[in-house]
Coordinates of C-alpha atoms in Angstrom, one line a residue:
M1 CA 0.0 0.0 0.0
K2 CA 1.3 3.4 -1.0
P3 CA 2.4 5.8 1.9
A4 CA -0.1 8.4 0.7
T5 CA -2.9 5.9 0.9
V6 CA -1.8 4.9 4.4
K7 CA -1.7 8.5 5.5
A8 CA -5.2 9.2 4.1
I9 CA -6.6 6.2 6.0
K10 CA -5.0 7.3 9.2
N11 CA -6.4 10.8 8.8
E12 CA -9.8 9.3 8.1
L13 CA -9.6 7.1 11.3
S14 CA -8.4 10.1 13.3
A15 CA -11.5 12.1 12.2
Y16 CA -13.8 9.3 13.2
A17 CA -12.0 9.0 16.6
F18 CA -12.7 12.7 17.2
I19 CA -16.4 12.5 16.4
S20 CA -16.9 9.1 18.0
P21 CA -18.3 10.5 21.3
F22 CA -20.9 12.4 19.3
L23 CA -21.7 9.3 17.2
I24 CA -22.1 7.1 20.2
I25 CA -24.5 9.6 22.0
F26 CA -26.4 10.3 18.8
A27 CA -26.9 6.5 18.3
L28 CA -27.9 5.9 21.9
F29 CA -30.4 8.8 22.2
I30 CA -31.6 9.4 18.6
I31 CA -31.1 6.5 16.3
I32 CA -32.0 3.6 18.6
P33 CA -35.1 5.3 20.2
V34 CA -36.4 6.2 16.7
A35 CA -35.7 2.7 15.4
A36 CA -37.4 1.2 18.5
A37 CA -40.5 3.5 18.0
I38 CA -40.8 2.5 14.3
G39 CA -40.5 -1.2 15.3
L40 CA -43.1 -0.9 18.1
S41 CA -45.5 0.9 15.8
F42 CA -46.1 -2.4 14.1
T43 CA -46.9 -4.2 17.3
Y44 CA -49.5 -4.4 20.1
F45 CA -47.5 -3.6 23.3
N46 CA -49.1 -2.9 26.6
T47 CA -45.8 -2.7 28.6
I48 CA -46.7 -5.9 30.5
Q49 CA -46.9 -8.5 27.8
A50 CA -44.2 -9.0 25.1
P51 CA -44.8 -6.9 21.9
R52 CA -47.0 -8.8 19.4
F53 CA -46.6 -8.1 15.7
I54 CA -49.8 -6.8 14.1
G55 CA -48.5 -5.2 10.9
F56 CA -50.1 -1.9 9.8
E57 CA -53.1 -2.3 12.1
N58 CA -52.1 0.6 14.4
F59 CA -51.8 2.9 11.4
V60 CA -55.1 1.7 9.9
N61 CA -56.9 2.2 13.3
L62 CA -55.4 5.7 13.6
I63 CA -56.9 6.7 10.2
T64 CA -60.2 4.8 10.3
Q65 CA -61.1 4.2 13.9
D66 CA -59.6 7.0 16.0
N67 CA -62.4 9.7 15.6
A68 CA -60.7 12.0 18.1
F69 CA -57.5 12.0 16.0
M70 CA -59.1 12.8 12.7
M71 CA -61.8 15.2 14.0
Y72 CA -59.8 17.2 16.6
I73 CA -56.2 16.3 17.0
L74 CA -54.9 16.4 13.5
P75 CA -56.7 19.6 12.6
N76 CA -55.6 21.2 15.9
T77 CA -52.0 20.2 15.2
F78 CA -52.0 21.8 11.8
K79 CA -53.8 24.9 13.0
F80 CA -51.4 25.3 15.9
A81 CA -48.4 24.7 13.6
L82 CA -49.5 27.1 11.0
L83 CA -50.2 29.9 13.5
V84 CA -47.2 29.4 15.8
G85 CA -44.6 28.2 13.3
P86 CA -44.8 30.9 10.6
G87 CA -46.0 33.5 13.2
G88 CA -43.1 32.9 15.6
Y89 CA -40.7 32.7 12.7
A90 CA -41.8 36.0 11.2
L91 CA -41.9 37.6 14.7
S92 CA -38.3 36.4 15.4
F93 CA -37.0 37.9 12.1
W94 CA -38.9 41.2 12.7
L95 CA -37.7 41.6 16.2
A96 CA -34.1 40.6 15.2
W97 CA -34.2 43.2 12.4
L98 CA -35.5 45.9 14.7
L99 CA -32.9 45.2 17.3
A100 CA -30.2 45.4 14.6
Q101 CA -31.2 49.0 14.0
I102 CA -30.5 50.3 17.6
P103 CA -27.3 51.0 19.5
R104 CA -25.3 48.0 20.9
K105 CA -26.0 48.5 24.7
S106 CA -29.8 48.9 24.2
R107 CA -29.7 46.0 21.8
T108 CA -28.0 43.7 24.3
L109 CA -30.5 44.5 27.1
L110 CA -33.5 44.1 24.8
T111 CA -32.1 40.8 23.3
L112 CA -31.8 39.4 26.8
A113 CA -35.3 40.5 27.7
I114 CA -36.8 39.0 24.6
Y115 CA -34.8 35.7 24.8
S116 CA -35.3 35.1 28.5
P117 CA -38.9 33.6 28.2
S118 CA -37.4 30.7 26.2
L119 CA -35.0 30.0 29.1
T120 CA -38.0 29.5 31.4
A121 CA -39.1 25.9 32.0
A122 CA -42.4 25.1 30.5
V123 CA -44.0 24.3 33.9
A124 CA -42.9 27.7 35.3
M125 CA -44.2 29.3 32.2
A126 CA -47.6 27.7 32.6
V127 CA -47.8 28.9 36.2
I128 CA -47.2 32.5 35.2
W129 CA -49.8 32.5 32.5
L130 CA -52.3 30.6 34.7
V131 CA -52.3 33.6 37.1
I132 CA -53.3 35.8 34.2
F133 CA -55.9 33.4 32.8
S134 CA -57.2 32.1 36.1
G135 CA -60.9 31.3 36.0
N136 CA -61.9 33.1 39.2
A137 CA -62.4 36.8 39.8
S138 CA -58.9 37.2 41.1
G139 CA -57.4 36.3 37.8
Y140 CA -55.7 39.3 36.2
L141 CA -57.6 39.1 32.9
N142 CA -61.0 38.5 34.6
H143 CA -60.4 41.2 37.2
F144 CA -59.4 43.7 34.4
L145 CA -62.4 42.9 32.2
M146 CA -64.8 43.0 35.1
N147 CA -63.5 46.4 36.2
L148 CA -64.1 47.7 32.7
A149 CA -67.6 46.1 32.7
F150 CA -66.8 44.0 29.6
I151 CA -67.9 40.8 31.5
N152 CA -70.2 40.3 34.4
E153 CA -68.8 37.1 35.8
P154 CA -65.4 35.3 35.6
V155 CA -64.6 33.4 32.4
Q156 CA -63.0 29.9 32.6
W157 CA -60.4 30.8 30.0
T158 CA -58.3 27.7 30.1
Q159 CA -61.3 25.3 30.5
S160 CA -63.2 26.8 27.6
P161 CA -62.9 25.0 24.2
H162 CA -63.4 28.5 22.6
Y163 CA -60.4 30.2 24.3
L164 CA -57.9 27.4 25.0
M165 CA -56.4 27.2 21.5
P166 CA -55.9 31.0 21.2
I167 CA -54.3 31.1 24.6
M168 CA -52.0 28.3 23.7
V169 CA -50.9 30.2 20.5
V170 CA -50.3 33.4 22.5
V171 CA -48.3 31.7 25.2
T172 CA -46.2 29.7 22.6
L173 CA -45.5 32.8 20.5
W174 CA -44.4 34.6 23.7
N175 CA -41.9 31.7 24.3
S176 CA -40.8 31.3 20.7
M177 CA -37.8 33.7 20.7
G178 CA -35.2 31.0 21.2
V179 CA -32.0 30.1 19.4
G180 CA -33.6 30.8 16.0
F181 CA -34.1 34.4 17.0
L182 CA -30.5 34.7 18.2
A183 CA -29.2 33.1 15.0
M184 CA -31.2 35.6 12.9
L185 CA -29.9 38.5 14.9
A186 CA -26.4 37.3 14.5
G187 CA -27.0 36.8 10.7
I188 CA -28.3 40.4 10.3
L189 CA -25.5 41.9 12.3
N190 CA -22.9 40.1 10.2
I191 CA -24.1 41.4 6.8
N192 CA -21.5 43.7 5.3
S193 CA -22.8 47.3 5.3
E194 CA -21.1 47.9 1.9
M195 CA -23.7 45.6 0.4
Y196 CA -26.5 48.0 1.4
E197 CA -24.5 51.0 0.0
A198 CA -24.1 49.1 -3.3
G199 CA -27.7 48.2 -3.3
Y200 CA -28.9 51.8 -3.0
I201 CA -26.5 52.7 -5.9
D202 CA -28.1 49.9 -7.9
G203 CA -31.6 51.2 -7.4
I204 CA -33.0 50.1 -4.0
K205 CA -35.4 52.8 -2.8
N206 CA -36.6 51.8 0.7
R207 CA -36.0 49.6 3.7
L208 CA -38.5 46.9 2.6
Q209 CA -36.6 46.4 -0.7
E210 CA -33.4 46.4 1.4
V211 CA -34.7 43.6 3.5
W212 CA -36.0 41.6 0.5
Y213 CA -33.1 42.0 -1.9
I214 CA -30.1 42.1 0.5
T215 CA -30.9 41.1 4.1
I216 CA -32.8 37.8 3.5
P217 CA -30.6 36.5 0.7
S218 CA -27.4 37.3 2.7
M219 CA -28.5 35.3 5.8
K220 CA -30.1 32.2 4.3
P221 CA -28.2 29.8 6.6
Q222 CA -29.5 31.6 9.6
M223 CA -33.0 31.7 8.1
L224 CA -32.8 28.0 7.4
F225 CA -31.7 27.3 11.0
G226 CA -34.4 29.4 12.4
A227 CA -37.1 27.8 10.2
V228 CA -36.0 24.2 11.3
M229 CA -35.9 25.2 14.9
A230 CA -39.4 26.9 14.6
V231 CA -40.8 23.6 13.1
V232 CA -39.3 21.4 15.8
G233 CA -40.2 23.9 18.6
T234 CA -43.8 24.2 17.4
F235 CA -44.5 20.5 17.5
Q236 CA -42.6 20.1 20.9
A237 CA -44.7 23.0 22.4
G238 CA -47.9 20.9 22.3
A239 CA -47.7 20.1 26.0
I240 CA -48.7 23.7 26.8
G241 CA -52.4 22.8 26.3
V242 CA -52.3 20.1 29.0
Q243 CA -50.3 22.3 31.4
L244 CA -52.8 25.2 31.0
S245 CA -56.0 23.1 31.2
G246 CA -54.6 20.6 33.7
A247 CA -56.1 17.7 31.9
N248 CA -55.1 15.2 29.2
P249 CA -57.2 15.1 27.0
T250 CA -57.9 18.8 27.1
P251 CA -61.5 20.0 27.5
Q252 CA -63.5 18.7 24.5
N253 CA -60.1 18.1 22.8
A254 CA -60.0 21.8 22.0
G255 CA -56.2 22.0 22.7
Q256 CA -55.3 18.4 22.1
L257 CA -52.3 18.0 19.8
M258 CA -50.5 14.9 18.5
I259 CA -47.9 15.1 21.2
N260 CA -50.7 15.0 23.8
H261 CA -52.3 12.1 22.0
I262 CA -48.9 10.2 22.2
E263 CA -48.7 10.9 26.0
D264 CA -52.4 9.9 26.4
Y265 CA -52.0 6.5 24.8
G266 CA -48.4 5.9 25.9
F267 CA -48.3 6.9 29.5
L268 CA -52.0 6.9 30.6
R269 CA -53.4 4.0 28.6
Y270 CA -50.1 2.1 28.2
E271 CA -50.8 1.3 24.6
M272 CA -47.2 1.8 23.6
G273 CA -47.6 0.2 20.1
Y274 CA -50.4 2.6 19.2
A275 CA -48.5 5.6 20.7
S276 CA -45.5 4.6 18.7
A277 CA -47.6 4.7 15.5
V278 CA -48.8 8.2 16.3
S279 CA -45.2 9.3 17.0
V280 CA -44.0 7.9 13.7
V281 CA -46.7 9.9 11.9
L282 CA -45.6 13.0 13.8
L283 CA -42.0 12.3 12.8
I284 CA -43.0 12.1 9.2
I285 CA -44.9 15.4 9.4
V286 CA -41.9 17.1 11.1
Y287 CA -39.6 15.7 8.4
G288 CA -41.9 16.9 5.7
F289 CA -41.9 20.5 7.1
S290 CA -38.1 20.4 7.5
K291 CA -37.7 19.4 3.9
L292 CA -39.9 22.3 2.9
C293 CA -37.7 24.6 4.9
W294 CA -34.6 23.2 3.1
R295 CA -36.3 23.9 -0.3
L296 CA -37.1 27.5 0.7
F297 CA -33.8 28.5 2.4
G298 CA -31.3 25.7 1.6
D299 CA -28.4 26.0 -0.8
K300 CA -29.6 25.1 -4.3
D301 CA -26.0 24.1 -5.2

């Protein structure tokens, strides 16, 4: 074997040795659990008896027999994702762009203030918002509206099927300024100012054209990262409905999402095979949205 070939093999092995800790952890906590979920989705498994292979029965039942899934959970999931995902993404970009226009010290303080809600644990976040949306007269929102004579008696905000979903959307948007927001801010701040000067020489006339023709094309990697994080964060945020209402399923399934359905069947009914089938469907949906983000913001080359 030629010395150059031996050196190339050694370099290759050295590279694998450096990334081996990541590969081991990734395999243990991502690949194996996903493979196990896919395998269990084709079985009947109640955590007591051994899994029994039943083919596609769980998926067929999910589509044809699970009325709650088709009537409430799937529409709720898409409604929640379409409101929170693009809404939170656009809000993150808008706030990042606004912060990039102000002096550095003010920008640092405001960035910390906007980012801090995403550092808060979900349980603590629910407690804070439950004080506002409490169903008795001492709840901040009820107290405020009753003082203004808009309502005569307290409203059960988090127990009402009419208000639960809008409250979930508001709370999740408030908490959506995470790492995607920071990535967008970093991307905007790293754009060369000479590009804007060149753009105005070439005919750009206002700030909207500046954002469309220079800012967004110059920070596509950060836009892609923010989009993927928004997709993943949106589907992970489904637990907020259970935390606000205190029940799983939520009242009349008004705030029930796919992740709540997985918890319901997996940890309350112990139907792990069926819960795995729902999780596989959720995984496919998240993968589909991630591919869409890649097509919108990924490198075409």
